[in-house]
Amino acid sequence: MRLLLTSLTSISLTAGAVHAVPLTDSTNIEISATWWQEPGSWTYPIHVRVPDGTPPAGGFPVCILLHGNGGNGQGMLSGFGQVLDCHALVAPTGYANSWNICAEQSDAPDSAMVSELVETLQEFDNVNPQAIRLLGFSNGSALANSVLIEDTNAGLEAVCAVVSQLSN
């Protein structure tokens, strides 16, 4: 079954960063995926908040915020805007407001999406490509754990998993 799902899954970056372009609140990052639940393609909604002012030497650290089951990226962005005010915040929303962990509603290729998102963020000139962090809650925490185990990008510097477990 895993082989079948892998063969039916594809991710493509349909729009993204170009060298020497800054990440801003209005940056449109589009990552689309195709899998058995969405054979015609589905685009992850991704919200961005970048601190005002000049970035620190090396660029802003980035925190990718992963919501819990039933949540969304916009809610995570609203909740952490004042807490992580020195970070650029990027908050995707998962398919069916969930992430593909265990028996959740989504079978989307979420780990691959996060890997694509990290690589995309590293291209912006006001982002520190070696300071990408993940913060996940509940279902998003389980996804953060999966990405920590599976992703080999050296720029993925830290993972904070809140209220979750490791899952196959």
mmCIF file of C-alpha atoms in Angstrom:
data_model
loop_
_atom_site.group_PDB
_atom_site.id
_atom_site.type_symbol
_atom_site.label_atom_id
_atom_site.label_comp_id
_atom_site.label_asym_id
_atom_site.label_seq_id
_atom_site.Cartn_x
_atom_site.Cartn_y
_atom_site.Cartn_z
ATOM 1 C CA MET A 1 0.000 0.000 0.000
ATOM 2 C CA ARG A 2 2.838 2.415 0.844
ATOM 3 C CA LEU A 3 4.393 1.818 -2.581
ATOM 4 C CA LEU A 4 1.039 2.535 -4.221
ATOM 5 C CA LEU A 5 0.566 5.757 -2.252
ATOM 6 C CA THR A 6 4.092 6.851 -3.077
ATOM 7 C CA SER A 7 3.554 6.270 -6.778
ATOM 8 C CA LEU A 8 0.336 8.294 -6.740
ATOM 9 C CA THR A 9 1.846 11.174 -4.809
ATOM 10 C CA SER A 10 3.548 14.117 -6.384
ATOM 11 C CA ILE A 11 4.487 17.532 -5.132
ATOM 12 C CA SER A 12 5.382 20.453 -7.281
ATOM 13 C CA LEU A 13 6.443 23.917 -6.361
ATOM 14 C CA THR A 14 4.235 26.055 -8.564
ATOM 15 C CA ALA A 15 5.508 29.408 -7.406
ATOM 16 C CA GLY A 16 8.201 30.324 -5.003
ATOM 17 C CA ALA A 17 11.268 32.250 -4.196
ATOM 18 C CA VAL A 18 13.773 33.694 -6.563
ATOM 19 C CA HIS A 19 17.293 34.578 -5.421
ATOM 20 C CA ALA A 20 17.679 38.126 -4.067
ATOM 21 C CA VAL A 21 14.002 38.530 -3.212
ATOM 22 C CA PRO A 22 12.977 39.253 0.395
ATOM 23 C CA LEU A 23 10.312 37.291 2.245
ATOM 24 C CA THR A 24 7.435 39.628 3.187
ATOM 25 C CA ASP A 25 3.985 39.388 4.743
ATOM 26 C CA SER A 26 2.520 39.425 1.236
ATOM 27 C CA THR A 27 4.797 36.726 -0.213
ATOM 28 C CA ASN A 28 2.743 34.048 -1.931
ATOM 29 C CA ILE A 29 4.296 30.617 -1.442
ATOM 30 C CA GLU A 30 2.401 27.904 -3.298
ATOM 31 C CA ILE A 31 3.111 24.240 -2.764
ATOM 32 C CA SER A 32 0.693 21.901 -4.495
ATOM 33 C CA ALA A 33 0.327 18.161 -4.154
ATOM 34 C CA THR A 34 -1.534 15.367 -5.861
ATOM 35 C CA TRP A 35 -2.498 12.140 -4.093
ATOM 36 C CA TRP A 36 -5.468 9.776 -4.016
ATOM 37 C CA GLN A 37 -7.709 12.193 -2.048
ATOM 38 C CA GLU A 38 -6.903 15.065 -4.422
ATOM 39 C CA PRO A 39 -6.055 13.564 -7.829
ATOM 40 C CA GLY A 40 -6.564 16.958 -9.473
ATOM 41 C CA SER A 41 -4.064 18.701 -7.138
ATOM 42 C CA TRP A 42 -4.452 20.672 -3.929
ATOM 43 C CA THR A 43 -2.512 23.771 -2.846
ATOM 44 C CA TYR A 44 -1.532 24.243 0.795
ATOM 45 C CA PRO A 45 -2.644 27.633 2.159
ATOM 46 C CA ILE A 46 0.486 29.246 3.619
ATOM 47 C CA HIS A 47 0.438 32.418 5.740
ATOM 48 C CA VAL A 48 3.547 34.537 6.340
ATOM 49 C CA ARG A 49 4.509 37.191 8.895
ATOM 50 C CA VAL A 50 7.911 38.892 8.771
ATOM 51 C CA PRO A 51 9.174 41.292 11.460
ATOM 52 C CA ASP A 52 9.377 44.963 10.571
ATOM 53 C CA GLY A 53 12.765 46.524 10.131
ATOM 54 C CA THR A 54 16.159 45.413 8.981
ATOM 55 C CA PRO A 55 16.925 41.718 9.320
ATOM 56 C CA PRO A 56 19.766 40.711 11.632
ATOM 57 C CA ALA A 57 23.144 39.761 10.144
ATOM 58 C CA GLY A 58 22.607 36.523 8.258
ATOM 59 C CA GLY A 59 18.845 37.050 7.939
ATOM 60 C CA PHE A 60 15.770 36.383 10.051
ATOM 61 C CA PRO A 61 15.417 32.975 11.654
ATOM 62 C CA VAL A 62 12.212 31.301 10.439
ATOM 63 C CA CYS A 63 9.732 29.330 12.500
ATOM 64 C CA ILE A 64 7.328 27.096 10.597
ATOM 65 C CA LEU A 65 4.182 26.741 12.719
ATOM 66 C CA LEU A 66 2.251 23.460 12.411
ATOM 67 C CA HIS A 67 -1.299 23.497 13.781
ATOM 68 C CA GLY A 68 -3.078 20.703 15.600
ATOM 69 C CA ASN A 69 -5.944 18.650 14.141
ATOM 70 C CA GLY A 70 -8.834 20.972 13.304
ATOM 71 C CA GLY A 71 -6.643 24.071 13.425
ATOM 72 C CA ASN A 72 -5.193 26.193 10.654
ATOM 73 C CA GLY A 73 -2.130 28.208 9.777
ATOM 74 C CA GLN A 74 -3.782 31.595 10.185
ATOM 75 C CA GLY A 75 -4.734 30.746 13.780
ATOM 76 C CA MET A 76 -1.169 29.652 14.557
ATOM 77 C CA LEU A 77 0.207 32.843 13.020
ATOM 78 C CA SER A 78 -2.134 34.966 15.131
ATOM 79 C CA GLY A 79 -1.183 33.093 18.282
ATOM 80 C CA PHE A 80 2.591 33.396 17.856
ATOM 81 C CA GLY A 81 3.030 36.830 16.270
ATOM 82 C CA GLN A 82 3.850 38.448 19.623
ATOM 83 C CA VAL A 83 5.699 35.461 21.114
ATOM 84 C CA LEU A 84 8.253 34.926 18.338
ATOM 85 C CA ASP A 85 8.458 38.536 17.200
ATOM 86 C CA CYS A 86 12.110 38.254 16.094
ATOM 87 C CA HIS A 87 11.332 35.353 13.709
ATOM 88 C CA ALA A 88 9.758 35.271 10.289
ATOM 89 C CA LEU A 89 6.706 33.054 10.845
ATOM 90 C CA VAL A 90 5.343 30.719 8.202
ATOM 91 C CA ALA A 91 2.144 28.802 8.895
ATOM 92 C CA PRO A 92 0.758 26.274 6.413
ATOM 93 C CA THR A 93 -2.678 24.692 6.758
ATOM 94 C CA GLY A 94 -2.995 20.960 6.251
ATOM 95 C CA TYR A 95 -5.547 19.193 4.079
ATOM 96 C CA ALA A 96 -8.877 18.893 5.979
ATOM 97 C CA ASN A 97 -7.211 21.019 8.701
ATOM 98 C CA SER A 98 -5.135 17.982 9.607
ATOM 99 C CA TRP A 99 -1.755 16.412 8.914
ATOM 100 C CA ASN A 100 -1.048 12.929 7.586
ATOM 101 C CA ILE A 101 -0.212 11.240 10.888
ATOM 102 C CA CYS A 102 -1.657 7.834 11.888
ATOM 103 C CA ALA A 103 -5.419 7.700 11.432
ATOM 104 C CA GLU A 104 -6.111 11.395 10.777
ATOM 105 C CA GLN A 105 -8.367 12.497 7.890
ATOM 106 C CA SER A 106 -5.506 13.509 5.623
ATOM 107 C CA ASP A 107 -3.272 11.244 3.565
ATOM 108 C CA ALA A 108 -1.486 14.218 1.985
ATOM 109 C CA PRO A 109 2.307 14.126 1.524
ATOM 110 C CA ASP A 110 2.859 16.567 4.388
ATOM 111 C CA SER A 111 6.452 15.651 5.273
ATOM 112 C CA ALA A 112 7.452 16.263 1.660
ATOM 113 C CA MET A 113 5.563 19.581 1.716
ATOM 114 C CA VAL A 114 7.473 20.744 4.799
ATOM 115 C CA SER A 115 10.769 19.751 3.149
ATOM 116 C CA GLU A 116 9.822 21.765 0.036
ATOM 117 C CA LEU A 117 8.800 24.683 2.253
ATOM 118 C CA VAL A 118 12.156 24.658 4.075
ATOM 119 C CA GLU A 119 14.039 24.641 0.769
ATOM 120 C CA THR A 120 11.872 27.454 -0.592
ATOM 121 C CA LEU A 121 12.372 29.612 2.496
ATOM 122 C CA GLN A 122 16.135 29.186 2.283
ATOM 123 C CA GLU A 123 16.103 31.038 -1.061
ATOM 124 C CA PHE A 124 14.872 34.381 0.310
ATOM 125 C CA ASP A 125 17.621 36.945 0.844
ATOM 126 C CA ASN A 126 16.378 38.182 4.248
ATOM 127 C CA VAL A 127 16.096 34.658 5.729
ATOM 128 C CA ASN A 128 18.876 32.852 7.560
ATOM 129 C CA PRO A 129 19.027 29.567 5.592
ATOM 130 C CA GLN A 130 20.701 27.818 8.541
ATOM 131 C CA ALA A 131 18.071 28.875 11.113
ATOM 132 C CA ILE A 132 14.823 27.194 10.055
ATOM 133 C CA ARG A 133 12.800 25.914 13.011
ATOM 134 C CA LEU A 134 9.612 23.860 13.342
ATOM 135 C CA LEU A 135 7.060 24.315 16.102
ATOM 136 C CA GLY A 136 4.155 21.887 16.120
ATOM 137 C CA PHE A 137 1.204 21.293 18.410
ATOM 138 C CA SER A 138 -0.570 17.968 18.796
ATOM 139 C CA ASN A 139 -1.113 16.602 15.268
ATOM 140 C CA GLY A 140 1.337 19.257 13.996
ATOM 141 C CA SER A 141 3.798 18.109 16.637
ATOM 142 C CA ALA A 142 3.656 14.572 15.286
ATOM 143 C CA LEU A 143 4.382 15.968 11.807
ATOM 144 C CA ALA A 144 7.302 17.979 13.222
ATOM 145 C CA ASN A 145 8.684 14.757 14.758
ATOM 146 C CA SER A 146 8.371 12.985 11.395
ATOM 147 C CA VAL A 147 10.177 15.785 9.584
ATOM 148 C CA LEU A 148 12.920 15.768 12.231
ATOM 149 C CA ILE A 149 13.509 12.061 11.592
ATOM 150 C CA GLU A 150 13.129 12.081 7.789
ATOM 151 C CA ASP A 151 14.572 15.413 6.580
ATOM 152 C CA THR A 152 18.326 15.785 6.114
ATOM 153 C CA ASN A 153 18.436 19.531 5.348
ATOM 154 C CA ALA A 154 21.158 21.005 7.577
ATOM 155 C CA GLY A 155 19.286 24.314 7.716
ATOM 156 C CA LEU A 156 16.499 22.689 9.723
ATOM 157 C CA GLU A 157 18.052 23.766 12.992
ATOM 158 C CA ALA A 158 15.490 22.998 15.699
ATOM 159 C CA VAL A 159 12.196 21.223 16.238
ATOM 160 C CA CYS A 160 9.828 21.872 19.119
ATOM 161 C CA ALA A 161 7.137 19.218 19.472
ATOM 162 C CA VAL A 162 4.361 20.118 21.929
ATOM 163 C CA VAL A 163 1.799 17.499 23.044
ATOM 164 C CA SER A 164 2.500 14.583 20.766
ATOM 165 C CA GLN A 165 4.085 11.218 20.332
ATOM 166 C CA LEU A 166 6.179 9.432 17.769
ATOM 167 C CA SER A 167 4.130 7.470 15.227
ATOM 168 C CA ASN A 168 4.855 5.148 12.312
#
